[in-house]
Coordinates of C-alpha atoms in Angstrom, one line a residue:
M172 CA 83.4 91.8 118.7
A173 CA 81.1 94.1 121.0
E174 CA 82.1 95.1 124.6
D175 CA 79.9 94.1 127.5
T176 CA 77.1 96.1 127.6
G177 CA 75.6 94.6 130.8
Q178 CA 73.4 92.2 128.8
E179 CA 73.1 88.6 130.1
R180 CA 74.9 85.9 128.5
T181 CA 71.8 83.9 127.4
E182 CA 73.0 82.7 124.1
D183 CA 75.2 79.6 123.3
A184 CA 78.5 80.3 122.0
T185 CA 78.8 80.3 118.0
Q186 CA 80.9 77.9 116.3
K187 CA 83.5 80.9 115.4
K188 CA 83.8 81.8 119.1
R189 CA 84.4 78.3 120.2
D190 CA 87.2 77.8 117.3
D191 CA 89.1 81.1 118.6
A192 CA 88.6 80.0 122.3
K193 CA 90.3 76.6 121.2
R194 CA 93.1 78.3 119.4
K195 CA 93.7 80.3 122.6
G196 CA 93.9 77.0 124.6
Q197 CA 90.5 77.6 126.2
V198 CA 89.2 74.1 126.3
P199 CA 87.6 72.1 128.8
R200 CA 89.8 70.3 131.0
S201 CA 89.3 67.6 134.2
K202 CA 92.1 67.1 136.4
E203 CA 90.1 64.5 137.9
L204 CA 89.8 62.4 134.6
S205 CA 93.5 62.8 134.2
T206 CA 94.3 61.4 137.7
T207 CA 91.6 58.6 137.5
L208 CA 93.0 57.2 134.0
V209 CA 96.5 57.3 135.1
T210 CA 96.3 55.8 138.6
L211 CA 93.8 53.3 137.3
S212 CA 96.3 52.5 134.4
G213 CA 99.1 52.0 136.9
A214 CA 97.4 50.1 139.2
C215 CA 96.3 47.5 136.4
M216 CA 99.8 47.4 135.1
L217 CA 101.4 46.3 138.6
A218 CA 98.3 43.9 139.5
F219 CA 98.5 41.9 136.0
A220 CA 102.3 42.3 135.4
S221 CA 103.3 41.7 138.6
Q222 CA 104.8 38.1 137.9
G223 CA 107.0 39.2 135.2
L224 CA 108.0 42.4 136.9
G225 CA 108.8 40.1 140.2
D226 CA 110.8 37.9 138.1
D227 CA 112.9 40.8 136.4
A228 CA 113.4 42.5 139.8
M229 CA 114.6 39.3 141.5
K230 CA 117.3 38.8 138.6
L231 CA 118.1 42.6 139.0
F232 CA 118.6 42.3 142.6
S233 CA 120.3 38.7 142.4
Q234 CA 123.1 40.3 140.0
A235 CA 123.3 43.4 142.1
F236 CA 124.4 41.4 145.2
S237 CA 126.2 38.9 143.8
A238 CA 129.5 41.1 143.1
D239 CA 132.4 39.6 144.5
Y240 CA 134.9 41.2 146.8
L241 CA 137.3 42.4 144.1
T242 CA 134.7 44.1 142.3
I243 CA 133.8 46.0 145.0
R244 CA 136.9 47.1 146.2
D245 CA 137.7 48.3 142.3
A246 CA 137.0 52.0 142.2
Q247 CA 136.6 51.8 138.4
Q248 CA 134.4 48.9 138.2
M249 CA 131.9 49.9 141.1
P250 CA 130.8 53.1 139.5
A251 CA 130.2 51.1 136.3
L252 CA 128.4 48.2 138.2
F253 CA 126.3 51.0 139.9
Y254 CA 125.3 52.5 136.7
N255 CA 124.5 49.4 134.9
F256 CA 122.3 48.4 138.0
W257 CA 120.0 51.6 137.6
L258 CA 120.0 51.4 133.9
E259 CA 118.5 48.0 133.9
A260 CA 116.3 49.3 136.8
L261 CA 115.1 52.1 134.6
L262 CA 114.5 49.7 131.7
L263 CA 112.4 47.4 133.9
F264 CA 110.0 50.1 134.5
I265 CA 109.9 51.5 131.2
P266 CA 106.6 49.6 130.2
L267 CA 104.9 51.2 133.4
F268 CA 105.9 54.7 132.4
A269 CA 104.9 54.1 128.7
V270 CA 101.6 53.1 130.2
L271 CA 101.1 55.9 132.3
F272 CA 102.4 58.4 129.4
I273 CA 99.7 57.0 127.1
A274 CA 96.9 57.2 130.0
A275 CA 97.9 60.9 130.6
A276 CA 97.8 61.9 126.6
V277 CA 94.5 60.1 126.3
A278 CA 93.0 61.8 129.3
S279 CA 94.4 65.2 128.1
I280 CA 92.7 65.1 124.5
A281 CA 89.7 63.0 125.5
L282 CA 88.2 66.2 126.8
G283 CA 88.5 69.2 124.6
G284 CA 91.0 67.8 122.2
W285 CA 94.6 68.6 121.3
T286 CA 95.5 72.2 122.0
F287 CA 98.8 73.9 121.9
S288 CA 98.8 77.4 122.8
L289 CA 101.9 79.6 124.0
Q290 CA 100.7 82.9 125.4
F291 CA 102.0 85.2 127.9
K292 CA 99.2 86.8 130.4
P293 CA 100.5 89.4 132.4
E294 CA 97.4 89.4 134.7
R295 CA 98.2 86.1 135.8
W296 CA 101.4 87.6 137.3
N297 CA 99.0 89.9 139.3
P298 CA 99.1 89.0 143.2
V299 CA 96.0 90.8 143.8
A300 CA 94.5 88.9 141.2
G301 CA 95.8 85.6 142.4
I302 CA 94.5 86.3 146.1
A303 CA 91.1 87.0 144.8
K304 CA 91.1 83.7 143.1
M305 CA 91.9 82.0 146.3
F306 CA 88.4 83.3 147.6
S307 CA 86.7 82.8 144.7
L308 CA 83.8 80.3 144.4
K309 CA 85.8 78.1 142.0
S310 CA 88.5 77.8 144.5
L311 CA 85.6 76.7 147.2
V312 CA 84.6 74.2 144.7
E313 CA 87.9 72.6 144.2
L314 CA 88.5 72.5 147.9
L315 CA 85.2 70.8 148.8
K316 CA 86.1 68.4 145.7
S317 CA 89.6 67.8 147.3
M318 CA 88.1 67.0 150.6
G319 CA 85.5 64.6 149.4
K320 CA 88.2 62.9 147.2
L321 CA 90.4 62.4 150.1
L322 CA 87.6 61.1 152.1
L323 CA 86.6 58.6 149.4
V324 CA 90.0 57.6 148.6
G325 CA 91.0 57.0 152.1
A326 CA 87.9 55.1 153.0
A327 CA 88.5 52.6 149.9
A328 CA 92.3 52.4 150.9
V329 CA 91.2 51.5 154.5
A330 CA 88.6 48.9 153.0
G331 CA 91.4 47.6 150.8
A332 CA 93.9 47.1 153.7
I333 CA 91.0 45.4 155.8
V334 CA 90.4 42.8 153.2
M335 CA 93.9 42.2 151.8
Q336 CA 95.5 42.0 155.7
D337 CA 95.6 38.2 155.6
E338 CA 97.6 38.2 152.2
I339 CA 99.8 41.0 153.4
I340 CA 100.7 39.2 156.7
S341 CA 101.3 35.9 154.8
L342 CA 104.2 37.6 152.7
I343 CA 106.5 36.7 155.8
N344 CA 106.1 33.1 155.4
H345 CA 107.1 33.3 151.6
A346 CA 110.5 32.8 149.7
P347 CA 111.9 36.0 149.0
D348 CA 111.1 35.7 145.0
K349 CA 107.7 34.6 145.6
A350 CA 107.0 37.4 148.3
I351 CA 108.2 40.1 145.8
R352 CA 105.9 38.8 143.1
D353 CA 102.9 38.7 145.5
A354 CA 103.8 42.0 146.9
L355 CA 103.8 43.9 143.6
G356 CA 100.3 42.0 142.8
I357 CA 99.0 43.2 146.5
L358 CA 100.3 46.7 145.7
G359 CA 98.8 46.8 142.3
L360 CA 95.4 45.7 143.4
F361 CA 95.6 48.0 146.6
F362 CA 95.9 50.9 144.2
L363 CA 93.2 49.5 142.1
I364 CA 90.8 49.2 144.8
S365 CA 91.9 52.9 146.3
S366 CA 91.5 54.3 142.7
L367 CA 87.7 53.1 142.1
P368 CA 86.4 56.2 143.8
L369 CA 88.1 58.2 141.4
I370 CA 85.7 57.0 138.7
L371 CA 82.8 58.4 140.6
I372 CA 84.7 61.8 141.0
A373 CA 85.6 62.1 137.4
G374 CA 82.0 61.1 136.3
I375 CA 80.8 64.0 138.2
D376 CA 83.9 66.3 137.3
V377 CA 83.6 65.8 133.4
P378 CA 80.1 66.9 133.0
F379 CA 80.7 69.9 135.4
Q380 CA 83.7 71.0 133.5
K381 CA 81.7 70.7 130.1
W382 CA 79.0 72.8 131.4
N383 CA 81.0 75.3 132.9
H384 CA 83.1 75.7 129.9
N385 CA 80.2 76.5 127.8
K386 CA 78.8 78.8 130.3
E387 CA 82.0 80.7 130.4
L388 CA 81.7 81.1 126.4
R389 CA 78.2 82.2 126.7
M390 CA 77.5 85.3 124.6
T391 CA 75.2 88.3 124.6
K392 CA 72.6 88.7 121.9
Q393 CA 74.5 91.6 120.8
E394 CA 77.8 90.0 120.5
V395 CA 76.1 87.1 118.2
R396 CA 74.8 90.0 116.1
D397 CA 78.0 91.9 115.9
E398 CA 79.9 88.3 115.0
M399 CA 77.2 87.7 112.3
K400 CA 77.6 91.3 110.7
E401 CA 81.4 90.7 111.1
T402 CA 81.8 87.6 109.3
D403 CA 79.1 87.7 106.9
G404 CA 79.7 91.2 106.0
R405 CA 83.5 90.9 105.1
P406 CA 83.6 91.5 101.2
E407 CA 86.4 88.8 100.9
V408 CA 84.0 86.4 103.0
K409 CA 81.3 86.8 100.5
S410 CA 83.4 86.8 97.6
K411 CA 84.7 83.4 98.6
L412 CA 81.3 81.9 99.2
R413 CA 80.4 83.4 95.7
E414 CA 83.5 81.5 94.1
M415 CA 82.4 78.4 96.0
Q416 CA 79.1 78.4 94.8
Q417 CA 79.9 79.2 91.1
A418 CA 82.6 76.5 91.1
A419 CA 80.2 74.0 92.6
A420 CA 77.6 75.0 90.1
R421 CA 80.0 74.7 87.1
R422 CA 80.8 71.1 88.2
R423 CA 77.4 70.1 88.3
M424 CA 77.0 71.8 85.1
M425 CA 79.7 70.0 83.1
E426 CA 78.4 66.7 84.6
D427 CA 75.2 67.0 83.0
I428 CA 76.4 68.3 79.6
P429 CA 76.9 64.3 78.5
Q430 CA 73.3 63.6 78.7
A431 CA 72.3 66.6 76.7
D432 CA 70.7 66.1 73.2
V433 CA 72.5 69.1 71.6
V434 CA 74.8 72.1 72.0
I435 CA 74.0 75.3 70.1
T436 CA 76.8 77.8 69.9
N437 CA 77.3 81.3 68.8
P438 CA 80.0 79.9 67.5
T439 CA 82.3 81.3 69.8
H440 CA 81.0 83.6 72.5
Y441 CA 77.8 81.7 73.4
S442 CA 77.0 78.0 74.3
V443 CA 74.0 76.2 75.6
A444 CA 73.3 72.5 76.2
L445 CA 69.7 71.3 75.6
K446 CA 67.9 68.2 76.7
Y447 CA 64.7 67.0 75.8
D448 CA 62.6 64.4 77.8
E449 CA 60.1 62.7 75.5
V450 CA 58.5 61.0 78.4
S451 CA 58.0 63.9 80.3
G452 CA 56.6 66.0 77.5
G453 CA 57.8 69.0 78.8
A454 CA 59.5 71.9 76.9
P455 CA 63.5 71.3 76.5
R456 CA 65.6 72.1 79.2
V457 CA 68.9 74.3 79.8
V458 CA 71.2 71.9 81.4
A459 CA 74.5 73.9 80.9
K460 CA 75.2 77.3 79.4
G461 CA 78.0 79.9 79.4
V462 CA 79.9 82.5 77.4
D463 CA 83.6 82.7 76.5
L464 CA 85.7 80.5 78.5
V465 CA 82.9 78.4 80.0
A466 CA 81.3 78.5 76.5
A467 CA 84.5 76.7 75.1
K468 CA 84.7 74.3 78.0
I469 CA 81.0 73.2 77.4
R470 CA 81.9 72.6 73.5
E471 CA 85.2 70.6 74.6
V472 CA 82.8 68.4 77.1
A473 CA 80.4 67.9 74.5
G474 CA 82.8 66.8 71.9
D475 CA 84.6 64.3 74.1
S476 CA 80.9 63.0 75.0
D477 CA 79.8 62.8 71.2
V478 CA 76.9 65.4 71.8
P479 CA 76.2 67.2 68.6
I480 CA 77.2 70.8 68.5
V481 CA 75.1 73.0 66.1
E482 CA 75.9 76.6 65.4
S483 CA 72.8 79.0 65.5
P484 CA 74.3 82.3 66.9
R485 CA 71.1 84.1 67.2
L486 CA 69.1 80.9 68.9
A487 CA 72.2 80.2 71.0
R488 CA 71.8 83.7 72.8
A489 CA 68.2 83.9 72.9
V490 CA 68.3 80.8 74.8
Y491 CA 71.0 82.1 77.1
A492 CA 69.5 85.4 77.8
T493 CA 65.8 84.0 78.4
T494 CA 66.4 80.7 80.4
D495 CA 68.5 79.6 83.4
I496 CA 70.1 76.4 83.9
G497 CA 67.5 73.7 84.5
G498 CA 64.7 75.8 83.4
E499 CA 62.7 75.0 80.1
I500 CA 63.0 77.2 77.0
P501 CA 60.1 79.9 76.6
A502 CA 57.3 79.1 74.4
G503 CA 58.3 81.7 71.7
L504 CA 61.3 79.6 70.9
Y505 CA 59.8 76.1 70.7
L506 CA 59.7 76.2 67.0
A507 CA 63.3 77.4 66.5
V508 CA 64.3 74.7 69.1
A509 CA 62.5 72.1 67.3
Q510 CA 64.0 72.7 64.0
I511 CA 67.6 72.1 65.7
L512 CA 66.5 69.0 67.7
A513 CA 64.8 67.5 64.4
Y514 CA 68.0 68.4 62.5
V515 CA 70.0 66.4 65.1
Y516 CA 67.7 63.3 65.0
Q517 CA 68.3 63.3 61.3
L518 CA 71.9 63.7 61.5
R519 CA 72.0 60.9 63.6
D520 CA 69.8 58.6 61.2
W521 CA 72.1 59.9 58.3
Q522 CA 75.3 58.9 60.1
A523 CA 73.9 55.3 60.8
I524 CA 72.5 54.5 57.6
G525 CA 73.8 56.9 55.1
G526 CA 72.3 58.7 52.2
D527 CA 71.7 62.4 51.5
A528 CA 73.1 64.7 54.5
P529 CA 70.3 66.8 56.2
E530 CA 70.8 70.5 55.7
Q531 CA 71.0 72.4 58.8
P532 CA 68.1 74.8 59.4
E533 CA 68.3 78.4 60.0
P534 CA 65.8 79.1 63.0
H535 CA 63.9 82.7 63.1
V536 CA 64.5 84.4 66.4
E537 CA 62.6 87.6 67.3
D538 CA 64.7 90.5 68.4
D539 CA 63.1 90.5 71.8
Y540 CA 64.7 87.3 73.0
L541 CA 68.3 89.2 72.5
R542 CA 67.5 92.2 74.6
G543 CA 70.1 92.7 77.4
L544 CA 72.7 90.9 75.5
Q545 CA 75.9 92.6 74.5
P546 CA 76.3 92.5 70.6
Q547 CA 78.6 90.0 69.6
A548 CA 79.7 88.5 66.1
E549 CA 77.4 86.1 64.5

């Protein structure tokens, strides 16, 4: 890749540069999106599962405080009781932890996708660079964003406390079990109200992070040219592209052989498959052609598809030399090909109704149509 030559980075990043950046872990990320999804998920979980969570919490506390005097005095039973209490408390909050974990994972891959990159960058341990980052424009933006988030969330929290103050005060008049359930519901609703401004902040931060990531990946015109030269100019890339193109062409060619009227062979070195469309009225077209192994494959597919195979060495070589796949045969070969097609039609009639077998013709082919081909046994 070309080094920075002072040119402006005006070009969008190529797909190769984006892929390279992703492999290095350089993808757009939004901390605000993660904070928003995790906070909202936890708040919703508390708000809507407060009844069941409160009942389970009451049972847990009831068991913890119902231990008799002898159990409390027993140095062996008390640690086990303490251990069971915290284990059940942990199990009680596993659904909440699971929801928070899923929310954090979704927020992480929602913007930029899944990446894993383990790299050691010595420049990150440079204290001078760290101090410079503290006074950078990005740090200033993060500071302003944090202050705005604090003000908005604080205002929402105060508003939520004012709205729910009657419910909070009324908790002192409820029985302990109902008070715990209601307190969990109020706590979840309070967190939900307090978290609503985070949606606005994330809605602003996500497009900004995408824009900033694309800006950081921008390239100069010279970098784009160098990358195209590096990628397209590699011999292995060109060879791989040619192999893929040839393989695709062979697949399409083999698929067209069952629709051919005849396959003319050398008989071993060359094979050409011809198709004549009587409706269009054009000249016969070559639907497949090949030499050696490809020629053998053409004969194999033709045999499996009951396409007639006719040996005419000079004509097979002439059609191969003069006509591309999908093209019409030249006018100078009309008569020779017509003789072969007439023989094929007579052969079909003979196979259907019997009688005397037709005699295979020996079409005349001028030497001009064989120029450029290696001499082969006929």
